[in-house]
């Protein structure tokens, strides 16, 4: 059965190589025809599309956000892929970085979704079966299944990204009608240094869209008007060709500068160059938008280039030596845009703190914390993509027509209880059907420190400091850290994030069962 399963996965993931690629500008000022009344459009629930930082902040006071996202199925090998870039890192308040996983359900292991969420990351919607321009049942069915089988609170499923970045005006209307907070499918495809750049800070659609006017029919010129619904643009990277050399998702898969072969050194150069333009300008967010399978070291039968993995880490090592650089999720970025504060005050926003649920290690409860849930997971042995869950196996795999099938109950056992709206995931016992705490006793410990400068005492690193190749070693980088500390990569202290053991243990528990059944 293993070869068949791997073939299915290969067919599925093989379509992703061009998922999210762009060839040039997707909008222009004239095509947008955008106009917004800033005197009426006020934060936190309305914001005009603008290249200026929100709240009137001086760019020098604004955090430089590196938005890290992943798309598609959540499996042990995709978690391994993300961990190789983030697990060893810290933000300037000592907290592990968080990221957003835009999750589709084919091949997804639900218990890893739970673990990843409880570890502090954002789970968002990417349709049930990875279809572009999705209908309402593809969008809402994903919410239902993620809530029912992964225990993600409905209130926390706030964001959406369209597969292949293929969306329509109707998609945006469906999202707003389903009370999503934001979409992140639109491209910002003109460099921040160019006149007429479309690299806007996140904005609401009270006055319509300002991105993708040349790429999506019916957008812009004031449409669609969706008050309070946010667009979080995806910011392209640009090689030496400028506007004619854009790169969006998985830039390390692209050739650079019009060449015919992928070159890690050239990719690193334009990643650093684009980052520098953002940092020295108005500090619009910088995005690393990934399909993690392409750089997954544990995916059976696929061996990604070590030089590429090293290059991505080298970029993050370098970026984290700059001052006021934060690796964040889409949700964190939007929380800040709605409540903008100087970088030195980011700890005033709850989503930037490291709040860890305090559940005794000896407690046996299926709650997204591997040390508590070991031996309690339900194994749902479906032939195409088996999975584990804390919330009881359905009688059949979720489908678009039935995203929440009835639960199969083994002889001598009782049905498991789905997460209610009045209990947090790490404190809900789905076997007993009880919350192990009340509002006054649900303990989250905040381990964040006062916000400090980026530097060796707070950031991760060391994973990408080695040379990419002999030719890379011979070249001196023109990108000097803005804090004047030198390259810094070799001096950074390796620190393991508090999320890493949770995620890695979750992956170990899950992968053993998944591949044993294939």
Short mmCIF file of C-alpha atoms in Angstrom, two decimals:
data_model
loop_
_atom_site.label_atom_id
_atom_site.label_comp_id
_atom_site.label_asym_id
_atom_site.label_seq_id
_atom_site.Cartn_x
_atom_site.Cartn_y
_atom_site.Cartn_z
CA UNK A 1 0.00 0.00 0.00
CA UNK A 2 2.93 2.34 0.59
CA UNK A 3 3.82 2.89 -3.10
CA UNK A 4 0.19 3.71 -3.89
CA UNK A 5 0.00 6.24 -1.07
CA UNK A 6 3.25 7.85 -2.11
CA UNK A 7 2.02 8.00 -5.70
CA UNK A 8 -1.13 9.79 -4.54
CA UNK A 9 0.94 12.23 -2.55
CA UNK A 10 3.31 12.77 -5.46
CA UNK A 11 0.45 13.45 -7.84
CA UNK A 12 -1.09 15.86 -5.38
CA UNK A 13 2.06 17.75 -4.51
CA UNK A 14 3.43 17.71 -8.03
CA UNK A 15 0.83 20.27 -9.00
CA UNK A 16 2.29 22.70 -6.51
CA UNK A 17 5.52 23.56 -8.29
CA UNK A 18 3.84 26.50 -10.02
CA UNK A 19 1.32 27.16 -7.23
CA UNK A 20 1.61 30.85 -6.49
CA UNK A 21 3.99 31.90 -9.26
CA UNK A 22 3.60 35.30 -10.95
CA UNK A 23 5.22 36.70 -14.09
CA UNK A 24 4.81 40.45 -13.63
CA UNK A 25 2.67 43.21 -12.12
CA UNK A 26 -0.85 42.17 -11.20
CA UNK A 27 -2.14 45.71 -10.69
CA UNK A 28 -1.44 49.38 -11.36
CA UNK A 29 -2.70 52.68 -9.99
CA UNK A 30 -4.85 53.29 -13.06
CA UNK A 31 -6.25 49.75 -13.06
CA UNK A 32 -7.05 49.98 -9.36
CA UNK A 33 -8.99 53.23 -9.54
CA UNK A 34 -8.80 53.09 -5.75
CA UNK A 35 -10.01 55.87 -3.47
CA UNK A 36 -10.51 55.70 0.28
CA UNK A 37 -11.72 58.34 2.74
CA UNK A 38 -9.17 58.15 5.57
CA UNK A 39 -11.25 60.56 7.66
CA UNK A 40 -14.00 57.95 7.85
CA UNK A 41 -11.97 54.73 7.60
CA UNK A 42 -10.44 54.30 11.05
CA UNK A 43 -8.67 51.49 12.87
CA UNK A 44 -9.20 48.91 14.23
CA UNK A 45 -12.02 47.90 11.85
CA UNK A 46 -11.30 49.96 8.74
CA UNK A 47 -7.99 50.79 7.06
CA UNK A 48 -7.24 52.34 3.69
CA UNK A 49 -4.81 50.67 1.30
CA UNK A 50 -1.58 52.61 1.87
CA UNK A 51 2.16 52.13 1.63
CA UNK A 52 2.55 54.18 4.83
CA UNK A 53 2.70 52.34 8.16
CA UNK A 54 -0.61 52.24 10.04
CA UNK A 55 -1.28 54.56 12.93
CA UNK A 56 0.93 57.31 11.52
CA UNK A 57 4.04 55.66 12.96
CA UNK A 58 7.50 56.67 11.77
CA UNK A 59 8.93 53.73 9.77
CA UNK A 60 11.95 53.69 12.09
CA UNK A 61 9.59 52.78 14.96
CA UNK A 62 7.83 50.07 12.97
CA UNK A 63 8.74 46.39 13.41
CA UNK A 64 10.05 44.71 10.29
CA UNK A 65 7.75 41.71 10.07
CA UNK A 66 8.83 38.54 8.29
CA UNK A 67 5.54 36.73 7.68
CA UNK A 68 6.12 32.96 7.53
CA UNK A 69 3.34 30.80 6.09
CA UNK A 70 2.88 27.24 4.81
CA UNK A 71 0.18 25.86 2.54
CA UNK A 72 -1.59 22.51 2.04
CA UNK A 73 -1.62 19.29 4.08
CA UNK A 74 -0.23 19.03 7.60
CA UNK A 75 1.82 15.85 8.02
CA UNK A 76 4.89 14.91 10.02
CA UNK A 77 7.20 15.69 7.10
CA UNK A 78 5.73 19.18 6.57
CA UNK A 79 6.07 19.94 10.29
CA UNK A 80 9.69 18.74 10.11
CA UNK A 81 10.21 21.09 7.18
CA UNK A 82 8.89 24.15 9.02
CA UNK A 83 10.77 23.23 12.19
CA UNK A 84 14.13 23.19 10.42
CA UNK A 85 13.68 26.93 9.82
CA UNK A 86 11.84 28.12 12.94
CA UNK A 87 12.33 25.76 15.90
CA UNK A 88 15.71 27.19 16.94
CA UNK A 89 14.69 30.86 16.67
CA UNK A 90 13.46 33.54 19.05
CA UNK A 91 11.86 36.93 18.52
CA UNK A 92 13.18 40.02 20.35
CA UNK A 93 10.97 39.26 23.38
CA UNK A 94 12.43 35.77 23.72
CA UNK A 95 9.32 34.07 22.33
CA UNK A 96 9.41 31.38 19.64
CA UNK A 97 8.19 32.63 16.26
CA UNK A 98 4.67 31.71 15.25
CA UNK A 99 3.52 30.99 11.71
CA UNK A 100 0.31 30.45 9.76
CA UNK A 101 -0.56 27.11 8.19
CA UNK A 102 -3.18 27.46 5.44
CA UNK A 103 -4.54 23.94 5.73
CA UNK A 104 -6.29 21.76 3.18
CA UNK A 105 -7.59 18.38 4.31
CA UNK A 106 -6.44 15.83 1.74
CA UNK A 107 -3.59 13.87 3.40
CA UNK A 108 -3.82 15.96 6.58
CA UNK A 109 -3.22 14.25 9.94
CA UNK A 110 -5.69 15.96 12.26
CA UNK A 111 -3.83 15.34 15.50
CA UNK A 112 -0.82 17.22 14.12
CA UNK A 113 -3.13 20.13 13.33
CA UNK A 114 -4.17 20.10 16.99
CA UNK A 115 -0.58 19.86 18.22
CA UNK A 116 0.59 22.64 15.90
CA UNK A 117 -2.23 24.94 17.05
CA UNK A 118 -1.73 24.23 20.77
CA UNK A 119 1.99 24.95 20.28
CA UNK A 120 0.95 28.52 19.43
CA UNK A 121 0.63 28.62 15.65
CA UNK A 122 -2.25 29.87 13.51
CA UNK A 123 -4.42 27.44 11.56
CA UNK A 124 -6.21 28.92 8.55
CA UNK A 125 -8.45 27.70 5.71
CA UNK A 126 -7.14 26.48 2.33
CA UNK A 127 -10.33 24.60 1.19
CA UNK A 128 -11.10 20.95 1.75
CA UNK A 129 -9.65 19.46 -1.43
CA UNK A 130 -7.34 22.20 -2.71
CA UNK A 131 -9.45 23.74 -5.46
CA UNK A 132 -9.10 27.22 -6.89
CA UNK A 133 -12.04 29.65 -7.07
CA UNK A 134 -13.81 27.50 -4.45
CA UNK A 135 -17.51 27.22 -3.78
CA UNK A 136 -18.92 27.87 -0.32
CA UNK A 137 -18.97 24.17 0.63
CA UNK A 138 -15.20 23.89 0.00
CA UNK A 139 -14.53 26.87 2.26
CA UNK A 140 -17.02 26.22 5.04
CA UNK A 141 -16.58 22.45 5.00
CA UNK A 142 -12.93 22.96 5.88
CA UNK A 143 -13.92 25.04 8.90
CA UNK A 144 -16.34 22.36 10.06
CA UNK A 145 -13.81 19.53 9.71
CA UNK A 146 -10.96 21.44 11.37
CA UNK A 147 -13.21 22.28 14.29
CA UNK A 148 -14.72 18.80 14.62
CA UNK A 149 -11.65 16.59 14.10
CA UNK A 150 -8.74 18.86 15.10
CA UNK A 151 -10.45 20.82 17.86
CA UNK A 152 -9.61 24.24 16.45
CA UNK A 153 -12.06 26.81 17.86
CA UNK A 154 -14.23 28.38 15.18
CA UNK A 155 -13.29 31.80 16.52
CA UNK A 156 -9.61 31.08 15.80
CA UNK A 157 -10.17 30.09 12.16
CA UNK A 158 -9.93 33.65 10.90
CA UNK A 159 -7.95 33.52 7.66
CA UNK A 160 -8.08 32.06 4.15
CA UNK A 161 -5.76 31.56 1.19
CA UNK A 162 -7.02 30.33 -2.17
CA UNK A 163 -5.26 27.29 -3.66
CA UNK A 164 -3.07 28.32 -6.60
CA UNK A 165 -3.92 31.88 -5.42
CA UNK A 166 -6.88 31.42 -7.76
CA UNK A 167 -9.77 33.43 -6.38
CA UNK A 168 -12.64 35.55 -7.68
CA UNK A 169 -14.78 38.42 -6.47
CA UNK A 170 -17.31 35.78 -5.45
CA UNK A 171 -14.65 34.05 -3.31
CA UNK A 172 -14.12 37.24 -1.33
CA UNK A 173 -17.87 37.71 -0.90
CA UNK A 174 -18.24 34.12 0.34
CA UNK A 175 -15.45 34.66 2.88
CA UNK A 176 -16.99 37.85 4.21
CA UNK A 177 -20.41 36.19 4.41
CA UNK A 178 -18.86 33.34 6.44
CA UNK A 179 -17.38 35.92 8.84
CA UNK A 180 -13.74 35.32 8.05
CA UNK A 181 -11.55 38.17 9.22
CA UNK A 182 -9.12 38.16 6.31
CA UNK A 183 -7.98 36.74 3.00
CA UNK A 184 -4.33 36.43 1.96
CA UNK A 185 -4.44 35.49 -1.73
CA UNK A 186 -3.66 38.80 -3.47
CA UNK A 187 -0.20 39.60 -4.82
CA UNK A 188 1.79 42.80 -4.27
CA UNK A 189 3.87 42.54 -7.44
CA UNK A 190 5.56 45.94 -7.85
CA UNK A 191 8.77 46.64 -5.85
CA UNK A 192 8.48 48.96 -2.88
CA UNK A 193 11.15 51.18 -4.46
CA UNK A 194 9.10 51.78 -7.63
CA UNK A 195 6.63 54.62 -8.09
CA UNK A 196 3.14 53.19 -8.04
CA UNK A 197 4.07 50.18 -5.90
CA UNK A 198 1.15 48.01 -4.84
CA UNK A 199 2.93 46.84 -1.67
CA UNK A 200 0.18 48.08 0.61
CA UNK A 201 -0.06 47.34 4.29
CA UNK A 202 -3.07 45.09 5.03
CA UNK A 203 -6.32 46.95 4.43
CA UNK A 204 -10.06 46.45 4.61
CA UNK A 205 -12.32 46.20 1.60
CA UNK A 206 -14.65 49.00 2.74
CA UNK A 207 -13.58 50.81 -0.44
CA UNK A 208 -12.81 47.76 -2.56
CA UNK A 209 -9.59 46.00 -3.57
CA UNK A 210 -6.38 47.71 -4.67
CA UNK A 211 -4.38 44.59 -5.64
CA UNK A 212 -4.66 42.06 -8.49
CA UNK A 213 -6.79 44.41 -10.64
CA UNK A 214 -5.04 43.15 -13.79
CA UNK A 215 -5.29 39.51 -12.76
CA UNK A 216 -8.80 38.98 -11.35
CA UNK A 217 -11.91 39.98 -13.24
CA UNK A 218 -14.25 42.43 -11.50
CA UNK A 219 -11.78 43.62 -8.86
CA UNK A 220 -10.97 47.26 -8.07
CA UNK A 221 -12.56 50.58 -8.99
CA UNK A 222 -14.27 50.34 -5.61
CA UNK A 223 -15.25 46.67 -5.78
CA UNK A 224 -16.03 44.51 -3.99
CA UNK A 225 -17.15 46.57 -1.01
CA UNK A 226 -16.86 44.31 2.04
CA UNK A 227 -16.73 46.46 5.20
CA UNK A 228 -14.44 45.16 7.92
CA UNK A 229 -13.04 42.32 5.78
CA UNK A 230 -9.26 42.47 5.42
CA UNK A 231 -6.85 41.68 2.61
CA UNK A 232 -3.34 40.71 3.73
CA UNK A 233 -1.30 41.02 0.52
CA UNK A 234 1.45 38.56 -0.35
CA UNK A 235 4.61 40.58 -1.00
CA UNK A 236 6.72 39.49 -3.94
CA UNK A 237 10.53 39.35 -4.00
CA UNK A 238 12.46 40.78 -6.92
CA UNK A 239 15.75 39.80 -8.54
CA UNK A 240 18.08 42.09 -10.53
CA UNK A 241 15.41 42.57 -13.21
CA UNK A 242 13.23 44.48 -10.75
CA UNK A 243 9.56 44.54 -11.67
CA UNK A 244 10.25 42.07 -14.47
CA UNK A 245 11.77 39.53 -12.09
CA UNK A 246 9.14 38.79 -9.42
CA UNK A 247 9.13 35.73 -7.17
CA UNK A 248 6.30 34.89 -4.79
CA UNK A 249 5.79 31.44 -3.29
CA UNK A 250 8.76 29.10 -2.79
CA UNK A 251 11.24 31.52 -4.43
CA UNK A 252 14.03 28.95 -4.01
CA UNK A 253 12.37 26.87 -6.76
CA UNK A 254 12.71 29.71 -9.28
CA UNK A 255 15.56 30.64 -11.53
CA UNK A 256 16.87 34.17 -10.95
CA UNK A 257 17.90 37.04 -13.21
CA UNK A 258 16.68 35.32 -16.36
CA UNK A 259 19.09 32.39 -16.01
CA UNK A 260 18.18 28.84 -16.95
CA UNK A 261 19.11 27.06 -13.70
CA UNK A 262 18.28 27.54 -10.04
CA UNK A 263 21.12 29.18 -8.13
CA UNK A 264 20.92 29.33 -4.32
CA UNK A 265 23.45 32.13 -4.14
CA UNK A 266 21.44 34.29 -6.56
CA UNK A 267 18.24 33.52 -4.63
CA UNK A 268 19.84 34.55 -1.34
CA UNK A 269 21.02 37.76 -2.94
CA UNK A 270 17.59 38.88 -4.15
CA UNK A 271 15.95 37.80 -0.89
CA UNK A 272 18.38 40.03 1.00
CA UNK A 273 18.03 42.84 -1.53
CA UNK A 274 14.23 42.84 -1.31
CA UNK A 275 14.36 42.68 2.48
CA UNK A 276 16.74 45.66 2.50
CA UNK A 277 14.36 47.69 0.32
CA UNK A 278 11.50 46.99 2.73
CA UNK A 279 13.60 47.66 5.82
CA UNK A 280 15.11 50.93 4.57
CA UNK A 281 11.76 52.12 3.22
CA UNK A 282 8.35 52.04 4.86
CA UNK A 283 8.85 48.57 6.32
CA UNK A 284 6.00 46.85 4.56
CA UNK A 285 6.01 43.19 5.65
CA UNK A 286 8.39 40.74 4.01
CA UNK A 287 6.90 37.34 3.22
CA UNK A 288 8.25 33.79 3.14
CA UNK A 289 5.34 31.83 1.65
CA UNK A 290 6.11 28.13 1.47
CA UNK A 291 4.86 24.76 0.34
CA UNK A 292 6.98 22.94 2.92
CA UNK A 293 7.01 19.62 1.08
CA UNK A 294 9.52 21.08 -1.40
CA UNK A 295 12.13 21.40 1.36
CA UNK A 296 10.97 18.51 3.57
CA UNK A 297 13.94 16.36 4.64
CA UNK A 298 11.74 13.48 5.85
CA UNK A 299 9.37 13.10 2.89
CA UNK A 300 9.76 9.51 1.61
CA UNK A 301 11.55 9.29 -1.70
CA UNK A 302 12.37 13.00 -1.98
CA UNK A 303 15.71 14.54 -1.06
CA UNK A 304 15.73 18.34 -1.13
CA UNK A 305 19.02 20.10 -1.74
CA UNK A 306 20.88 20.72 1.51
CA UNK A 307 22.29 23.88 -0.03
CA UNK A 308 18.78 25.28 -0.44
CA UNK A 309 17.79 24.47 3.14
CA UNK A 310 21.04 26.02 4.33
CA UNK A 311 20.44 29.11 2.19
CA UNK A 312 16.97 29.73 3.66
CA UNK A 313 18.37 29.42 7.17
CA UNK A 314 21.26 31.68 6.23
CA UNK A 315 18.77 34.32 5.12
CA UNK A 316 16.82 34.07 8.38
CA UNK A 317 20.06 34.16 10.41
CA UNK A 318 21.03 37.34 8.59
CA UNK A 319 17.59 38.95 8.86
CA UNK A 320 17.47 38.31 12.59
CA UNK A 321 20.66 40.27 13.15
CA UNK A 322 18.83 43.43 12.05
CA UNK A 323 17.06 45.50 14.68
CA UNK A 324 13.31 45.15 15.29
CA UNK A 325 12.86 42.11 13.06
CA UNK A 326 10.04 39.73 14.03
CA UNK A 327 9.04 36.43 12.43
CA UNK A 328 5.24 36.30 12.66
CA UNK A 329 2.03 34.68 11.47
CA UNK A 330 -0.50 36.43 9.23
CA UNK A 331 -2.77 36.73 12.24
CA UNK A 332 -0.11 38.43 14.35
CA UNK A 333 0.62 40.87 11.55
CA UNK A 334 -3.04 41.76 11.32
CA UNK A 335 -3.36 42.09 15.11
CA UNK A 336 -0.56 44.68 15.00
CA UNK A 337 -2.00 46.56 12.00
CA UNK A 338 -5.30 46.89 13.85
CA UNK A 339 -3.51 48.08 17.00
CA UNK A 340 -0.19 49.60 15.80
CA UNK A 341 2.43 50.26 18.47
CA UNK A 342 6.17 50.94 18.21
CA UNK A 343 8.39 47.86 18.06
CA UNK A 344 9.49 48.45 21.65
CA UNK A 345 5.88 47.98 22.83
CA UNK A 346 4.95 44.76 21.00
CA UNK A 347 4.58 42.91 24.31
CA UNK A 348 1.45 44.98 24.90
CA UNK A 349 -0.30 42.83 22.29
CA UNK A 350 -1.33 39.42 23.64
CA UNK A 351 -0.69 37.56 20.38
CA UNK A 352 3.02 38.46 20.51
CA UNK A 353 3.55 36.95 23.97
CA UNK A 354 4.48 33.33 24.65
CA UNK A 355 1.53 32.06 26.62
CA UNK A 356 1.97 28.37 27.41
CA UNK A 357 -0.95 26.27 28.69
CA UNK A 358 -0.09 24.77 32.07
CA UNK A 359 -1.31 21.19 32.12
CA UNK A 360 0.43 18.76 34.46
CA UNK A 361 2.62 16.35 32.51
CA UNK A 362 1.10 13.38 34.34
CA UNK A 363 -2.45 14.26 33.29
CA UNK A 364 -3.85 11.82 30.72
CA UNK A 365 -5.88 13.97 28.36
CA UNK A 366 -6.07 14.11 24.55
CA UNK A 367 -5.41 17.83 24.24
CA UNK A 368 -2.76 18.62 21.61
CA UNK A 369 0.16 18.25 24.04
CA UNK A 370 1.98 14.98 23.22
CA UNK A 371 3.13 14.29 26.77
CA UNK A 372 -0.51 14.28 27.89
CA UNK A 373 -2.15 12.55 24.92
CA UNK A 374 0.22 9.60 24.35
CA UNK A 375 -1.84 6.43 23.87
CA UNK A 376 -5.15 8.28 23.66
CA UNK A 377 -5.32 9.10 19.95
CA UNK A 378 -7.94 7.50 17.73
CA UNK A 379 -6.46 5.90 14.62
CA UNK A 380 -8.73 6.38 11.60
CA UNK A 381 -7.54 3.76 9.12
CA UNK A 382 -8.93 5.06 5.84
CA UNK A 383 -7.22 3.54 2.79
CA UNK A 384 -6.33 6.74 0.92
CA UNK A 385 -5.16 8.89 3.81
CA UNK A 386 -5.37 7.48 7.34
CA UNK A 387 -5.06 9.94 10.18
CA UNK A 388 -5.14 10.31 13.94
CA UNK A 389 -7.48 12.50 15.97
CA UNK A 390 -8.39 13.18 19.58
CA UNK A 391 -12.04 13.55 18.66
CA UNK A 392 -13.09 10.09 17.51
CA UNK A 393 -12.91 8.61 14.03
CA UNK A 394 -15.76 9.36 11.64
CA UNK A 395 -17.52 6.46 9.92
CA UNK A 396 -16.08 7.71 6.64
CA UNK A 397 -13.48 10.28 5.66
CA UNK A 398 -14.77 13.87 5.57
CA UNK A 399 -15.93 15.05 2.18
CA UNK A 400 -17.21 18.28 0.72
CA UNK A 401 -20.73 16.85 0.90
CA UNK A 402 -20.27 15.69 4.51
CA UNK A 403 -17.37 17.41 6.31
CA UNK A 404 -18.45 16.08 9.71
CA UNK A 405 -19.62 12.46 9.35
CA UNK A 406 -21.11 10.57 12.26
CA UNK A 407 -18.56 9.13 14.67
CA UNK A 408 -17.73 5.44 14.70
CA UNK A 409 -17.70 4.14 18.27
CA UNK A 410 -15.63 1.03 19.05
CA UNK A 411 -17.33 -1.72 21.06
CA UNK A 412 -17.16 -1.08 24.78
CA UNK A 413 -16.33 2.61 24.36
CA UNK A 414 -18.38 5.77 24.23
CA UNK A 415 -18.37 8.48 21.60
CA UNK A 416 -15.82 11.24 22.09
CA UNK A 417 -16.97 14.77 22.70
CA UNK A 418 -16.20 17.60 20.30
CA UNK A 419 -14.70 20.87 21.54
CA UNK A 420 -17.35 23.22 22.98
CA UNK A 421 -17.20 26.97 22.54
CA UNK A 422 -16.50 27.66 26.21
CA UNK A 423 -13.26 25.67 26.73
CA UNK A 424 -9.75 26.06 25.30
CA UNK A 425 -8.34 23.17 23.27
CA UNK A 426 -5.48 22.24 25.68
CA UNK A 427 -7.95 22.03 28.60
CA UNK A 428 -10.73 20.04 26.93
CA UNK A 429 -10.97 16.32 27.65
CA UNK A 430 -12.80 14.84 24.63
CA UNK A 431 -12.97 11.38 26.24
CA UNK A 432 -14.65 12.49 29.47
CA UNK A 433 -16.43 15.43 27.86
CA UNK A 434 -15.30 17.92 30.46
CA UNK A 435 -13.15 21.03 30.74
CA UNK A 436 -10.39 20.41 33.28
CA UNK A 437 -10.51 24.03 34.38
CA UNK A 438 -12.80 27.02 34.62
CA UNK A 439 -12.18 30.51 33.31
CA UNK A 440 -10.45 31.40 36.56
CA UNK A 441 -8.24 28.31 36.70
CA UNK A 442 -7.21 27.87 33.05
CA UNK A 443 -3.56 28.79 33.45
CA UNK A 444 -1.44 30.20 30.65
CA UNK A 445 2.07 31.17 31.70
CA UNK A 446 3.60 34.11 29.84
CA UNK A 447 7.31 33.50 29.26
CA UNK A 448 7.95 36.61 27.18
CA UNK A 449 10.77 38.95 28.23
CA UNK A 450 10.94 42.71 27.81
CA UNK A 451 11.41 43.54 24.16
CA UNK A 452 15.11 43.92 23.47
CA UNK A 453 17.38 44.41 20.49
CA UNK A 454 17.85 41.61 18.02
CA UNK A 455 21.13 39.94 18.82
CA UNK A 456 22.93 36.80 19.88
CA UNK A 457 21.18 36.71 23.26
CA UNK A 458 17.71 36.38 21.78
CA UNK A 459 17.79 35.07 18.23
CA UNK A 460 18.36 31.59 16.97
CA UNK A 461 20.88 30.81 14.29
CA UNK A 462 23.97 28.97 13.35
CA UNK A 463 22.00 26.66 11.09
CA UNK A 464 22.69 28.56 7.90
CA UNK A 465 26.00 30.24 8.56
CA UNK A 466 28.10 27.88 6.47
CA UNK A 467 29.03 28.65 2.87
CA UNK A 468 26.55 27.78 0.13
CA UNK A 469 29.30 26.71 -2.24
CA UNK A 470 32.90 27.43 -3.10
CA UNK A 471 31.83 30.32 -5.30
CA UNK A 472 29.63 31.73 -2.55
CA UNK A 473 32.54 31.61 -0.13
CA UNK A 474 34.66 33.68 -2.46
CA UNK A 475 32.05 36.45 -2.67
CA UNK A 476 31.66 39.08 0.00
CA UNK A 477 28.04 39.95 0.78
CA UNK A 478 27.03 43.58 0.17
CA UNK A 479 24.28 43.23 2.76
CA UNK A 480 25.77 44.35 6.06
CA UNK A 481 23.55 44.06 9.14
CA UNK A 482 21.98 47.41 9.90
CA UNK A 483 22.95 47.19 13.56
CA UNK A 484 26.64 47.27 12.63
CA UNK A 485 27.44 43.99 14.44
CA UNK A 486 29.01 42.23 11.47
CA UNK A 487 27.55 39.11 9.90
CA UNK A 488 26.78 37.70 13.31
CA UNK A 489 25.70 34.27 12.11
CA UNK A 490 28.62 32.41 13.64
CA UNK A 491 28.16 34.15 16.99
CA UNK A 492 24.45 33.49 17.38
CA UNK A 493 23.57 31.14 20.18
CA UNK A 494 21.53 28.09 19.28
CA UNK A 495 18.39 28.02 21.39
CA UNK A 496 15.52 25.57 21.14
CA UNK A 497 12.06 27.10 21.13
CA UNK A 498 9.49 25.91 23.63
CA UNK A 499 7.30 24.90 20.72
CA UNK A 500 9.90 22.58 19.22
CA UNK A 501 9.58 19.64 21.65
CA UNK A 502 5.80 19.77 21.37
CA UNK A 503 5.83 19.69 17.61
CA UNK A 504 8.62 17.19 17.21
CA UNK A 505 7.09 14.76 19.69
CA UNK A 506 3.73 15.14 17.97
CA UNK A 507 5.35 14.28 14.67
CA UNK A 508 6.98 11.19 16.14
CA UNK A 509 3.73 9.88 17.58
CA UNK A 510 1.88 10.48 14.34
CA UNK A 511 4.37 9.31 11.74
CA UNK A 512 4.77 5.91 13.39
CA UNK A 513 1.08 5.18 13.05
CA UNK A 514 0.55 6.76 9.66
CA UNK A 515 3.24 4.87 7.81
CA UNK A 516 2.56 1.65 9.68
CA UNK A 517 -0.84 1.55 7.98
CA UNK A 518 0.16 2.52 4.43
#
